[in-house]
XYZ file of C-alpha atoms in Angstrom:
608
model
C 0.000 0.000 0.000
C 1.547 3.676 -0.796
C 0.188 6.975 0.408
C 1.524 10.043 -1.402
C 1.708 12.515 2.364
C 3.529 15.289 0.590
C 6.918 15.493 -1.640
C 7.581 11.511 -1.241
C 6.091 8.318 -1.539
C 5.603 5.601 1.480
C 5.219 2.144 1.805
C 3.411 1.194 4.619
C 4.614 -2.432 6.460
C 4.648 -4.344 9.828
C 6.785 -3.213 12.138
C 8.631 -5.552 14.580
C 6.482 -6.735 18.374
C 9.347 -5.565 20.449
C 9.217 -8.185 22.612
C 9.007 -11.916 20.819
C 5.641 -14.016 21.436
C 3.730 -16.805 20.157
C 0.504 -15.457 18.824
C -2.209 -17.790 17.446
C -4.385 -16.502 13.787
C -4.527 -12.919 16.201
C -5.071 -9.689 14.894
C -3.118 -6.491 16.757
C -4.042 -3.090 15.744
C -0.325 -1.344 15.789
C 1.998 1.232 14.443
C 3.970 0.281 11.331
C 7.143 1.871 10.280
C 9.007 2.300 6.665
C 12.090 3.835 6.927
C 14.576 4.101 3.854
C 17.709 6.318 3.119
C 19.140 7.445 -0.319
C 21.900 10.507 -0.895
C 19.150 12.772 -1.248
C 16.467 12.014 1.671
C 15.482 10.194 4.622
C 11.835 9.106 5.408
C 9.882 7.360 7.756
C 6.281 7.102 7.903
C 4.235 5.741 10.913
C 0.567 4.284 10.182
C -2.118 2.604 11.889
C -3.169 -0.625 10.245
C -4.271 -4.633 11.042
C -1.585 -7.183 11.104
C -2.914 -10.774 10.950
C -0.546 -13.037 12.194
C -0.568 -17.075 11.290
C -0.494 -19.791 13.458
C 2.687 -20.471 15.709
C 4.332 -17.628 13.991
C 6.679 -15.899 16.749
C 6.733 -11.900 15.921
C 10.421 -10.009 16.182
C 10.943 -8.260 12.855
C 9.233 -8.432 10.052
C 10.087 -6.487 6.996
C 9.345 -5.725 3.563
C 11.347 -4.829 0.178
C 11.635 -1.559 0.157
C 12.298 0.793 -3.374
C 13.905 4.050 -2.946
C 12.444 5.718 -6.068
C 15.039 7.297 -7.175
C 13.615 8.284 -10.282
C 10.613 9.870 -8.536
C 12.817 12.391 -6.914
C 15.589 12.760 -9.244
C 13.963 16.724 -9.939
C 13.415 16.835 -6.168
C 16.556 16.861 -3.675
C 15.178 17.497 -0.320
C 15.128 16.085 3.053
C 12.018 14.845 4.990
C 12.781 13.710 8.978
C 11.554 13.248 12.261
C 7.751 12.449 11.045
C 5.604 12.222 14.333
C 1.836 10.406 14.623
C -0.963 11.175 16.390
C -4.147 9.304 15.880
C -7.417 10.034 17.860
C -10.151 8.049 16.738
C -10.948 8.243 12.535
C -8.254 11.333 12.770
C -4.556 10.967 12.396
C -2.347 13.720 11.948
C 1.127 13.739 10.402
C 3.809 16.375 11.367
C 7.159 16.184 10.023
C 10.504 18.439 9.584
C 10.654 19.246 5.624
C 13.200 21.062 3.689
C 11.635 21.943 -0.082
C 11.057 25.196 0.723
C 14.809 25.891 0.959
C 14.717 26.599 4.840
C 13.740 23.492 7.565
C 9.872 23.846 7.886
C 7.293 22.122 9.847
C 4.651 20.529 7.395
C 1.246 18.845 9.095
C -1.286 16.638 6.958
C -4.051 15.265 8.621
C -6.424 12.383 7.431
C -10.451 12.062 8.545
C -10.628 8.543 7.592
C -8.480 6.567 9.811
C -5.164 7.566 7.039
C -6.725 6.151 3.915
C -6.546 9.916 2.320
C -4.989 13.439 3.751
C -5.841 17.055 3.302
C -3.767 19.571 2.273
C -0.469 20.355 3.868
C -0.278 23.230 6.256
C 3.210 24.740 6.674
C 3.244 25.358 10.533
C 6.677 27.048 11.063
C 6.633 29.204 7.540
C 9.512 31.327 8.361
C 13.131 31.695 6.842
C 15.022 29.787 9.834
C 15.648 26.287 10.992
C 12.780 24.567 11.816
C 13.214 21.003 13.379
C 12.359 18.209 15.536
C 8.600 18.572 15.672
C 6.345 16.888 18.378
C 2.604 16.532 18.038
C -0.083 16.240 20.625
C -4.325 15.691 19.883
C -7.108 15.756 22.672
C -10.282 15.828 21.322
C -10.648 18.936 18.592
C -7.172 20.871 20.829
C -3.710 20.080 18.577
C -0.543 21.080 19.997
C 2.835 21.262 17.786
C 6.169 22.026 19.438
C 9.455 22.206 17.548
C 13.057 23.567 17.854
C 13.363 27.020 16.358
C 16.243 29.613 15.717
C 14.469 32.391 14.139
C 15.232 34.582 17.367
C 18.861 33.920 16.695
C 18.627 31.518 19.332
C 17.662 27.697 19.878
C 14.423 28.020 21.322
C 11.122 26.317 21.403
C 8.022 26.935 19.519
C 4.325 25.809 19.966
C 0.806 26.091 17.529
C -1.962 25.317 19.057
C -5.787 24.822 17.287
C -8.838 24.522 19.562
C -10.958 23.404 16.052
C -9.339 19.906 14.970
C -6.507 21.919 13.080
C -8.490 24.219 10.649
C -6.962 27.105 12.307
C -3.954 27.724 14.150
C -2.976 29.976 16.952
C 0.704 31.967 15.838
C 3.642 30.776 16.786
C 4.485 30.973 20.416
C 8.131 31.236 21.968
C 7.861 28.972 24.987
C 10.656 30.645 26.271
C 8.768 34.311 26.581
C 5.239 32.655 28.168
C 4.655 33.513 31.705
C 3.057 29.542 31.268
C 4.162 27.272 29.703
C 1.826 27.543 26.727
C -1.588 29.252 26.674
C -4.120 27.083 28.203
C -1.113 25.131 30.112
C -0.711 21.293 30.571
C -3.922 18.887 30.059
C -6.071 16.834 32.981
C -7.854 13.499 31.582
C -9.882 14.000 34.815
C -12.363 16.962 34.570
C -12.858 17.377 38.129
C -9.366 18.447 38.316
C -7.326 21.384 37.160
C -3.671 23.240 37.096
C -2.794 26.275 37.882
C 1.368 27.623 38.348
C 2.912 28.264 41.139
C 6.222 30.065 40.272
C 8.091 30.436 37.057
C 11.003 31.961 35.416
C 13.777 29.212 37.243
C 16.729 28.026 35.297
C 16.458 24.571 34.281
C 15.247 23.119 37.446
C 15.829 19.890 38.032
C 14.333 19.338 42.046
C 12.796 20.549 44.763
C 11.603 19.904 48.632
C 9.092 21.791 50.780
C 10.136 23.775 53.791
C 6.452 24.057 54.954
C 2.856 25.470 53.346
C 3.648 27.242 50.226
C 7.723 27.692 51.117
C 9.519 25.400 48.346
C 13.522 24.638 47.631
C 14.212 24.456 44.059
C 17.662 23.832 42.633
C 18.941 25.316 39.613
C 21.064 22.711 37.678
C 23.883 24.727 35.573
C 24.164 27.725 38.062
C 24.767 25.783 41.086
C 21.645 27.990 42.788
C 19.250 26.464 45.622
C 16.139 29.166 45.500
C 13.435 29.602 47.561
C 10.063 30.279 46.749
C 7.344 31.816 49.022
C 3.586 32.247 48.431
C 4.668 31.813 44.478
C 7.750 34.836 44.981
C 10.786 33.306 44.470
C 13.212 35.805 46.966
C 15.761 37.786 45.298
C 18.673 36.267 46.661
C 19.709 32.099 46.499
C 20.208 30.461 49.703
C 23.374 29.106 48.313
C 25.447 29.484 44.961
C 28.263 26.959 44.838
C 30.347 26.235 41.859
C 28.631 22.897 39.817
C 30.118 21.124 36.756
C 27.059 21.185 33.705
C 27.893 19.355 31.224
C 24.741 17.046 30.016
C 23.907 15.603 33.394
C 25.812 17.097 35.991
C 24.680 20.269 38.157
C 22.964 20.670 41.210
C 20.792 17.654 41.027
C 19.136 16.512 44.126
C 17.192 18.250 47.795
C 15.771 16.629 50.702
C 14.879 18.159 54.157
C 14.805 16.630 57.680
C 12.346 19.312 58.824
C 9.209 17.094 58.228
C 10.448 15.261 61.005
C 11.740 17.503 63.308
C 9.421 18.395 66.335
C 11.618 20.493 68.612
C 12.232 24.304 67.452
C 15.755 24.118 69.145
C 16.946 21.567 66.660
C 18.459 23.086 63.461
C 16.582 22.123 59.885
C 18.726 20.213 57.493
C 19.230 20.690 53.287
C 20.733 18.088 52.143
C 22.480 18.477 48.531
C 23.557 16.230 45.684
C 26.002 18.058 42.915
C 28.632 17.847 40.753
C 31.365 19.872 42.288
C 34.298 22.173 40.568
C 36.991 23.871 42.045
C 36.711 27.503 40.950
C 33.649 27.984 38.608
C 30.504 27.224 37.191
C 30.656 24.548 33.919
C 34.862 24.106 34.338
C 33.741 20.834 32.654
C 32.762 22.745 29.732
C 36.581 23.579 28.973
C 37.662 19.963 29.386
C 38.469 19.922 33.261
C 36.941 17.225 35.643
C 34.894 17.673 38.285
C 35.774 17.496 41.647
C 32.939 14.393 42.208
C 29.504 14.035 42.684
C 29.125 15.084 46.580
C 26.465 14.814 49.261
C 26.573 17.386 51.778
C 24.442 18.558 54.859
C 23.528 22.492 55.259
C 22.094 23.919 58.073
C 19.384 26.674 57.083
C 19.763 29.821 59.287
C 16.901 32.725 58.078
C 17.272 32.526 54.158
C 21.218 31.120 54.231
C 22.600 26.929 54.323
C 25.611 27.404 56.273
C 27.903 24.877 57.856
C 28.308 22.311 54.891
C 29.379 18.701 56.137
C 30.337 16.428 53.097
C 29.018 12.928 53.612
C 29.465 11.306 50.551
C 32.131 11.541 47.837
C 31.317 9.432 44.729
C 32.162 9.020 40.885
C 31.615 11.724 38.668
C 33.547 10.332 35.482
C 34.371 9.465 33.161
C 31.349 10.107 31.169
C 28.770 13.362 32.086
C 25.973 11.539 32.170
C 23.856 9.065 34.647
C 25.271 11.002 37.906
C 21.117 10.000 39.231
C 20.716 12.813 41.502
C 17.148 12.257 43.531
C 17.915 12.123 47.278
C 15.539 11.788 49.598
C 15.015 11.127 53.981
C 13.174 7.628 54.256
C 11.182 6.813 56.987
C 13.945 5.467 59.037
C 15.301 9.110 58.713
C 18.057 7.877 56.712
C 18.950 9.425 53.229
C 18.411 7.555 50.329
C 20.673 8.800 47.248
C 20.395 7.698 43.095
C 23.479 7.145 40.766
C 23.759 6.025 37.582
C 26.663 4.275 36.132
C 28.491 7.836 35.066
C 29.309 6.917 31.728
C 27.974 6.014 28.373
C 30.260 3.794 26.939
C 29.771 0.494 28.172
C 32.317 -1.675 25.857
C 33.749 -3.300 28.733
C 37.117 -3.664 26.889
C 37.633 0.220 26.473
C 36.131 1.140 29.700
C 37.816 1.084 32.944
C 34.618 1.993 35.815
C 32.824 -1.799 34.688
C 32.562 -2.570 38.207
C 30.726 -5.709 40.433
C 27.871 -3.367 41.051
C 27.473 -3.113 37.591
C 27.225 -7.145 37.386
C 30.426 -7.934 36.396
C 31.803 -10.489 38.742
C 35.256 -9.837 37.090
C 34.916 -6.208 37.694
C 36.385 -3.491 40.010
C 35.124 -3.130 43.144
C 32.197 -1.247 43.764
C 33.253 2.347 44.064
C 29.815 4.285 44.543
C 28.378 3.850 41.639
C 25.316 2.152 39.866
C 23.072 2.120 42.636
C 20.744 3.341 45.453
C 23.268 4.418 48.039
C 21.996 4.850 51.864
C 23.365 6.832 54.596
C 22.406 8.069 57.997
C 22.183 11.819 58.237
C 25.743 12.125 59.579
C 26.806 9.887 56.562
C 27.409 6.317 58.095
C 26.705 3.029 56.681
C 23.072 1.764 58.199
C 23.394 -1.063 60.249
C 27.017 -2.435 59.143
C 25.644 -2.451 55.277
C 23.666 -4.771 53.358
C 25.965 -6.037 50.513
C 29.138 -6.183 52.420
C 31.497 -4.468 54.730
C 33.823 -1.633 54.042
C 33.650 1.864 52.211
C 31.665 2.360 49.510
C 29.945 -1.080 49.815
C 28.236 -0.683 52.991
C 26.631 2.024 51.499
C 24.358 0.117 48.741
C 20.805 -0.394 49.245
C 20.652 -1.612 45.563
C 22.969 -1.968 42.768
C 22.900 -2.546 39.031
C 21.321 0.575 38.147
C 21.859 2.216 34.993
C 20.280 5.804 35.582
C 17.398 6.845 37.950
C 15.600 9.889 38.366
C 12.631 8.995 41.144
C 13.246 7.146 44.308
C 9.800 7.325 47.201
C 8.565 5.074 49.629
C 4.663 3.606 49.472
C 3.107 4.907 52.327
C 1.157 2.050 53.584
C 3.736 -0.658 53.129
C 6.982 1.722 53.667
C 8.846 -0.227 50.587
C 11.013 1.461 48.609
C 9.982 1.989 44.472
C 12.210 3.691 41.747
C 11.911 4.804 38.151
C 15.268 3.778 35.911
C 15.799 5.134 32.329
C 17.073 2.966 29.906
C 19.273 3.939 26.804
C 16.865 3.812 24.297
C 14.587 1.089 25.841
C 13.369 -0.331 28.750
C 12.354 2.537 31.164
C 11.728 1.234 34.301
C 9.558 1.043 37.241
C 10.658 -0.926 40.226
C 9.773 -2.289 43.467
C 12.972 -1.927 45.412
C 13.849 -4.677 48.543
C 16.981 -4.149 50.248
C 19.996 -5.538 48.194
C 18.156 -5.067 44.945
C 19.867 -6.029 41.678
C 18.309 -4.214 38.793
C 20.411 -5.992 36.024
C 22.275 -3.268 34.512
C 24.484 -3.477 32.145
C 23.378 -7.254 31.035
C 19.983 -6.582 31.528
C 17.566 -3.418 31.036
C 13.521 -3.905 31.239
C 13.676 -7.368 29.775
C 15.735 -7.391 27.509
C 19.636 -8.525 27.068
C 21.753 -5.592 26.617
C 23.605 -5.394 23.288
C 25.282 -2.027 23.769
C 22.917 0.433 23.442
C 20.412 -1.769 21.710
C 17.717 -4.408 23.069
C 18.950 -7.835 22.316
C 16.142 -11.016 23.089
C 13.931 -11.190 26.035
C 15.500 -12.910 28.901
C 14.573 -14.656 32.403
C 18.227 -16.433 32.636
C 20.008 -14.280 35.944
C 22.652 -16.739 35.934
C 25.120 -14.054 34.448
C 24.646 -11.068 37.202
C 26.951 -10.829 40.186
C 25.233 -11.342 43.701
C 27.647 -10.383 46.221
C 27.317 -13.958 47.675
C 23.784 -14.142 47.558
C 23.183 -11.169 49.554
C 21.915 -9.710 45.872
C 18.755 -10.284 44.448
C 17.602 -9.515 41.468
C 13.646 -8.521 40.424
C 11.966 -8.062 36.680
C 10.706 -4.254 36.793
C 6.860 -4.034 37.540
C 6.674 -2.167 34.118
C 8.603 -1.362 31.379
C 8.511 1.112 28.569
C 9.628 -0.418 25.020
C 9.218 2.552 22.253
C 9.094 5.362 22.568
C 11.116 6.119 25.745
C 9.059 8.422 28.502
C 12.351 8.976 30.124
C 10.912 8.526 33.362
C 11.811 11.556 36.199
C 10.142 11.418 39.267
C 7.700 8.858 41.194
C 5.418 9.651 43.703
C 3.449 8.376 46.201
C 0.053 10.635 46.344
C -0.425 10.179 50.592
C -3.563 12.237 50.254
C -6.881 12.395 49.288
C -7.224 15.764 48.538
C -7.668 15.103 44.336
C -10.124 12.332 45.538
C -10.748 8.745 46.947
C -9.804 7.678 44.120
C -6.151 8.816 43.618
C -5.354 8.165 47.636
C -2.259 6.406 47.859
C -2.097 5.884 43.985
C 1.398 5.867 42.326
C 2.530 8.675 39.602
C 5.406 8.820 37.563
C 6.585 11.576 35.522
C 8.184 11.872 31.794
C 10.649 14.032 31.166
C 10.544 13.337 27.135
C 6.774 13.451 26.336
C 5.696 15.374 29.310
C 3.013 12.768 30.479
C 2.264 12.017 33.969
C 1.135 8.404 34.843
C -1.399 6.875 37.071
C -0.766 3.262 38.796
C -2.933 1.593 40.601
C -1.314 -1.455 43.332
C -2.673 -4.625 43.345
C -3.940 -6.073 46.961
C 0.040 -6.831 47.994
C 0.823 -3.264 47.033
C 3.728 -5.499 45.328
C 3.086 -5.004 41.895
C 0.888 -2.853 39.544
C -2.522 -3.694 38.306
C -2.167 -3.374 34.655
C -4.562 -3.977 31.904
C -4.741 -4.922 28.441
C -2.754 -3.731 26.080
C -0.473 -3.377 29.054
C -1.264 -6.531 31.126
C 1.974 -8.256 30.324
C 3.931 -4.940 32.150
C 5.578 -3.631 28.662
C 4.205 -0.753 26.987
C 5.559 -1.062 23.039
C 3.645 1.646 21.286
C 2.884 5.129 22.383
C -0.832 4.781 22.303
C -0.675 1.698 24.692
C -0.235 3.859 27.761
C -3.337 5.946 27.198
C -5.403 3.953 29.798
C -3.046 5.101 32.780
C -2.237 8.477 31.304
C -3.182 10.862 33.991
C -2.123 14.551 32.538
C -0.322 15.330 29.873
C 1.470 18.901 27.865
C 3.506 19.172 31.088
C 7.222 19.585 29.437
C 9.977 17.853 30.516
C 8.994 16.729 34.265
C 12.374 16.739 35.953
C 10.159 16.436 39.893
C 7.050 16.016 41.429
C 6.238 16.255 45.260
C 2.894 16.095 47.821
C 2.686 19.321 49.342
C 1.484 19.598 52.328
C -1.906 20.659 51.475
C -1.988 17.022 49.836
C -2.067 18.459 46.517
C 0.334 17.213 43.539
C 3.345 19.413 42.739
C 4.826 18.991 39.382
C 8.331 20.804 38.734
C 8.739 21.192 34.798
C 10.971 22.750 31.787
C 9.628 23.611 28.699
C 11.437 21.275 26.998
C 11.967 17.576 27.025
C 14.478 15.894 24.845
C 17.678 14.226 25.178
C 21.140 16.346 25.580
C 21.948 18.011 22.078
C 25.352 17.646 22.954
C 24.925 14.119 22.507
C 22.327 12.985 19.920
C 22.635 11.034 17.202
C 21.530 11.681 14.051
C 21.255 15.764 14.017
C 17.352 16.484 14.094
C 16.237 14.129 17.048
C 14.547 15.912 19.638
C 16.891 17.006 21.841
C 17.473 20.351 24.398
C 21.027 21.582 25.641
C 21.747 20.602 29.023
C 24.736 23.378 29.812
C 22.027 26.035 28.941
C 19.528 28.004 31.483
C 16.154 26.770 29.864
C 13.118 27.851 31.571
C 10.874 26.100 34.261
C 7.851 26.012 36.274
C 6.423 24.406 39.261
C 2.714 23.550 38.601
C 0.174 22.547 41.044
C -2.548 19.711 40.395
C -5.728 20.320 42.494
C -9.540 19.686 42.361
C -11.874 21.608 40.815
């Protein structure tokens, strides 16, 4: 079958079920790729359509012959990338990143008929500047189209939104100049709820903690800042500035206070902070110097000042930028609980000297702080002689074999630890974490062998991770996210009933690349998630699978979310979501820059 969407022609074929099964004469409504390159273009095209699968017939990838028609374009040298999908119902619109015009436009088709035929094309960017990596969004008749723009001069982001099914759209809109973060702001499923903003205008945020009612911490990632925010003003002056390495990952990454706990006045409030330290200045990394590590300390905070810094953990911060974790946060047993990621991106064992035990290599170094969920007391002492082992960093482990994590919290009724891990470019995570956890990483990530950066077959066989003498064990997440990634951020516990009944002690997690928030619900054991079909087997493949648990959406790139203590949901967001720019491969993917001061807000979900 070909479909003619604009200056190319498409083949439209089964895509590959990510994860292999035996399926018996079924039929599976999915998204089908065609991808092809030639000197002059690359396309893809993503379509709904019925696959009928035979008897005994086990599904990986299935492909067809694919002609580049050359001599259809031969007058026509042009580029066509990042094409984006979004069905709802009979209506599928098409957005995609188009060069014919001579500049990099944004071109939309949309089809009425469940894709059989498409309208005109509607040039959304139409201006003489880069236009590229579009995303698209439908609820109901409202459309929303972001891309990456430099018409300002800049690399900023732009957003067209149509209230009337995309027969008119609003002007272009520099997400970076809003006082929200687009006009109408991010999306409940549930009508009975709303949100409104509680402070904007904060440079690339990336946590925050709650002092008390409507008096929140918020850390600034590449300037090293910890604000404070008060009845929605955040005060002129940061609590702290300290000198942070930015490159991709690293900044000022993680808060937690011990005030919820404290009773007696006379007892001094504690900040703890998780950052990538330099010696002299802010982004030294930048110019090719190494940071001085990723550090825990504990502040004291006197008035609107954290004084008397105590350093209580020193870990890895090379040699890669990235997956330094970051989320900290005081457990029950008033202990902290601190995320990091393996702090590096090559993972060729051969050419890369940090492979270590925790990372499940029993033929590795030693563990040396990273890969894991580390725990301390507040004074920074292994709990209880450690769980894994004796001895510096070791003691310090609560789990291991963790690639990246962004969200650590503990259920409320059952006090077990959970955490959100993001995969390279599959197998996000959610997990139920026991002490001594083994999440896999780097053989396995979701449920999948790890082949470099790439999903190899689906595997049960553990034989091949390291379990520090059996005091490791490892656990299949209780969900995992195929294509596309969600990047997961934060997960919450919602210890409140304040958004209704319904939602009281109901699990959340964030995205940080399609800007979604998620709504679990536990099963009777509060062990595992109650998941149904097309989710039922705890892997979400396709986009459009995850609908049934989508709880909000247009929210950015969620980087935290917290209960206040009015028991309402707190959602700290940038404008963007994307992968570091300084790191994506090919040129065009959606991406944002790291090292730069993008804007953020802190939202707040409530009832109507």
């Amino acid at each position: 079958m070909k479909i003619n969407l604009g200056h190319c022609m498409m083949i439209i074929i089964p895509i590959k079920k990510n994860h292999s099964r035996d399926y018996n004469r079924t039929k599976i409504k999915k998204y089908v790729i065609s991808s092809w390159n030639t000197p002059q273009f690359h396309i893809l095209i993503l379509f709904s359509m019925i696959i009928s699968l035979t008897s005994l017939m086990t599904v990986n990838h299935v492909y067809a012959e694919i002609n580049p028609f050359h001599s259809y374009l031969k007058n026509h040298v042009i580029r066509v990338l990042m094409p984006q999908v979004s069905p709802e119902g009979n209506t599928t619109f098409v957005v995609w990143q188009d060069n014919s015009t001579g500049n990099e436009e944004i071109f939309l088709r949309k089809s009425l008929n469940g894709g059989i035929t498409f309208g005109n094309i509607t040039n959304l960017s139409n201006n003489n500047a880069s236009s590229i990596s579009p995303q698209i969004e439908s609820f109901g008749n409202t459309t929303f189209v972001v891309w990456q723009d430099n018409s300002t001069g800049n690399e900023e982001i732009f957003l067209r939104k149509s209230n009337d099914g995309h027969n008119k759209f609003y002007d272009p809109k520099n997400m970076t100049e809003l006082s929200v973060q687009y006009k109408g702001g991010p999306i409940m499923n549930d009508p009975n709820l709303k949100v409104e903003i509680v402070a904007t205008g904060i440079n690339f945020p990336t946590s925050m903690a709650f002092l008390g009612p409507n008096d929140i911490l918020v850390l600034e990632k590449n300037e090293g800042k910890v604000k404070r925010i008060v009845n929605g003003s955040i005060l002129a002056d940061p609590l702290l500035d300290v000198n942070v390495a930015n490159e991709s990952d690293r900044g000022m990454l993680g808060v937690a206070t011990s005030n919820q706990e404290i009773k007696d006045k006379d007892k001094p409030v504690y900040v703890f902070l998780y950052y990538t330290e330099t010696k002299s200045r802010d982004g030294e990394d930048l110019k090719g110097g190494d940071p001085l590590g990723n550090r825990l300390y504990r502040f004291e905070l006197v008035k609107d000042k954290l004084i008397n810094p105590k350093l209580l953990l020193d870990l890895p911060s090379t040699p890669g930028s990235v997956h330094n974790g970051g989320k900290i946060l005081v457990g029950p047993d008033n202990n902290i609980y601190l995320t990091i990621g393996d702090v590096n991106r090559n993972y060729k064992k051969g050419s890369n000297s940090t492979i270590t035990k925790s990372l499940n290599h029993d033929d590795g170094l030693d563990a040396d702080g990273r890969a894991g969920i580390l725990r301390v007391t507040q004074n920074g002492e292994a709990v209880h002689g450690g769980i894994l082992g004796n001895g510096h960093p070791l003691d310090k482990y609560f789990a291991y074999g963790i690639r990246n994590s962004f969200g650590i919290d503990f259920d409320p009724v059952t006090g077990k630890l959970w955490d959100t891990e993001v995969g390279p470019s599959f197998g996000d995570e959610i997990n139920l974490v026991e002490p001594g956890f083994n999440s896999g990483w780097n053989k396995i990530q979701g449920i999948w062998q790890v082949n470099e950066e790439s999903a190899g077959n689906v595997t049960s066989d553990t034989t091949g991770l390291f379990n520090y003498n059996n005091t490791g064990n490892y656990r299949s997440p209780e969900f995992t996210w195929y294509d596309p990634s969600t990047g997961p951020t934060a997960i919450v516990f919602l210890d409140s009933d304040k958004l209704g009944k319904k939602y009281a002690n109901d699990l959340f997690i964030s995205g940080f690349h399609d800007g979604n928030i998620y709504n679990f619900k536990l099963d009777s054991n509060r062990t595992g998630l109650l998941l149904e079909s097309p989710i039922a087997d705890k892997v979400a493949n396709v986009k459009n699978e995850t609908r049934g648990i989508s709880f909000g959406k247009g929210f950015g790139g969620v980087t935290d979310m917290k209960v206040g203590p009015d028991g309402f949901l707190y959602v700290l967001s940038l404008y963007a979501g994307g992968d570091d720019c300084a790191h994506v491969q090919p040129p065009g993917s959606p991406c944002v820059y790291y090292s730069k001061p993008l804007n953020g807000t802190i939202f707040r979900i409530l009832s109507r």
